[in-house]
Amino acid sequence: MSAEQEPTFDLAIVGAGPAGMAAAAMAAELKLSTVVLDEQPEPGGQIYRGIERMAASRPRHLEVLGPDYAAGLELTRAFRASAIEYRNGTQVWQAEPAGRIFFRRNGAAGIVRAKKILIAPGAMERPLPVPGWTLPGVLTCGAGQTVLKAHGLAPKGRFVLAGCGPLLLLLAAQLTRCGIKPAAILQTTFNRWAAAPHLPSFLGTPGYLIKGLGLLRELKAAGIPLYANVSQIAIQGETQARAVEFVCNGTTRTIEADTVFLHQGVIPNGNLAWSMNLDHRWDDVQRCYHPKLDAWGRSSNAAVLVAGDAGGIVGAKGAELMGHIAAAAAAVDLGRLGAEQASERTRDARRALNKQRAARPFLDHLYRPEQRWIAPPDADTIVCRCEEVRAGEIRKLVSEQNCPGPNQLKSFVRCGMGPCQGRLCGLTAIELIAETRGVPVSEVGYYRIRPPIKPVTIGDLATLDVPERNDAVHM
Amino acid sequence: MFKLLPDSPSERITVHVDGQAVSVPPGFTAAAAMLLHGTGSTRTTPVTGEPRAPYCMMGVCFECLLQIDGEPNQQGCLVTVAEGMRIERQLGKRKVDE
């Protein structure tokens, strides 16, 4: 069948995490013909990764991971029960706002068409570039949690967690509940005074504070050493992590570790939104860019909506609510639901979302990384993991060769041009440039992200069944 | 580097890591299989030959690039294992087939 003959969906959703799943369920309720494309083999996104298999084959691990994870089962069931087309294992490499989405599935390329596109690619972890962070044995806390959830894997030997944010403590607690205790937790950032003014609205979101304090108590009771306010973290090892060196209270310490989990909060997984040329704004508290959205998730492009953490970090519950609301907005824009009806149907969700959002400023300020953790002071620290570009090199190019921004950095040293396409170095690169130039980060801009946003081979392209027409000829 | 938790289901399939047969639970990804059975690095970089291993396990970092069933540059964390799958470390740059 030629791609031309495929039906045009009302709505294409990219991502099957909480935002994408909730959007799909709502879209189905509103009778929109909907396709969901997701690169993982199962629904759930990163937060509910592997939840269906775990519930079926190792229910005891559900207890270990806690009620917030188990809560994803209900949403996953609602998603599975919805009348939508779900394509798993599908990597989207280009989405055109005009309605064509190119993807790769089972080793072949394909296209779907849709009148509206709702992107929900979720979050990724903010890089924590420290000396030695590219060594085998160094992973993100998210990776540690992913393999625990999806595969029942836990680190062998001694391990350390370093950085800041709720996930750092949560992973430590989850592993401890399995009887696998970290050798130490190194906390980099904890701005209690900057966060204090935002405490009242944080307390308005039930459960958050109790959960946080509960984790700390649990780790303390298990006797896990927590070093606060550490600096100068460096991971040692030749071909594999062997130890972590750090400074705490003026004393340099070294802890042996075969595995190190790094984390300093999450940021929008932004390459899809950037590649669609959506307008972005710099958030100086979260220290990352967000696509500009209205209250319903509509982006600067009339055909594109964004839901979940990709639109600015809101957490799993917030993402689910955003998905629900954005699907209603898509139905309104398609003329399938009245604006007033949409307001009514989403009233509770919008109220609940405001509550979730109210908790963010406290967390954002509490864990807002200091300059030294986002613009590595040590010249030898790798910034761009793919092309092996170091912090000192970037500073030198900016100060001595007047390299003004991240795109010029590409031409000088290929920074951001490896297979990850700047995902892991983008924020570090712009922070380093801004710091060296002495200007605000928002003035430095970001990499120009172009499709394909996932690697595609010429062979893949050859499997694409596109009509024999080339618009470029007529231009 | 990693081990299976005690309460894991007992079902296994066989895959080949650098030619050696190993067993992993079904539903594993190729990168997870390397974490369970590999030691140290799973690739070396094209730029300086530094050793690397899976880092994010969610498809963004591209550190887990592996050769899977003969096809290079596969994101190991996004590929679900299948019986008999051949997973190989990827050393340096890929070559263009002649």
XYZ file of C-alpha atoms in Angstrom, chain B residues 16 18 42 64-74 85-91 94:
22
model
C 25.176 -14.216 21.803
C 30.544 -11.200 21.172
C 30.436 -1.945 25.180
C 24.928 2.019 23.951
C 25.471 1.833 20.176
C 25.987 -1.836 19.351
C 26.196 -4.096 16.364
C 23.064 -6.213 16.467
C 22.558 -9.149 14.084
C 25.228 -7.642 11.881
C 23.725 -4.159 11.727
C 25.967 -1.493 13.275
C 25.003 1.681 15.192
C 21.903 0.248 16.850
C 20.253 -12.488 18.625
C 23.900 -11.636 17.958
C 25.061 -8.639 19.971
C 28.538 -7.297 19.415
C 30.617 -4.486 20.854
C 31.166 -1.660 18.436
C 34.792 -0.634 18.184
C 31.726 1.956 11.363
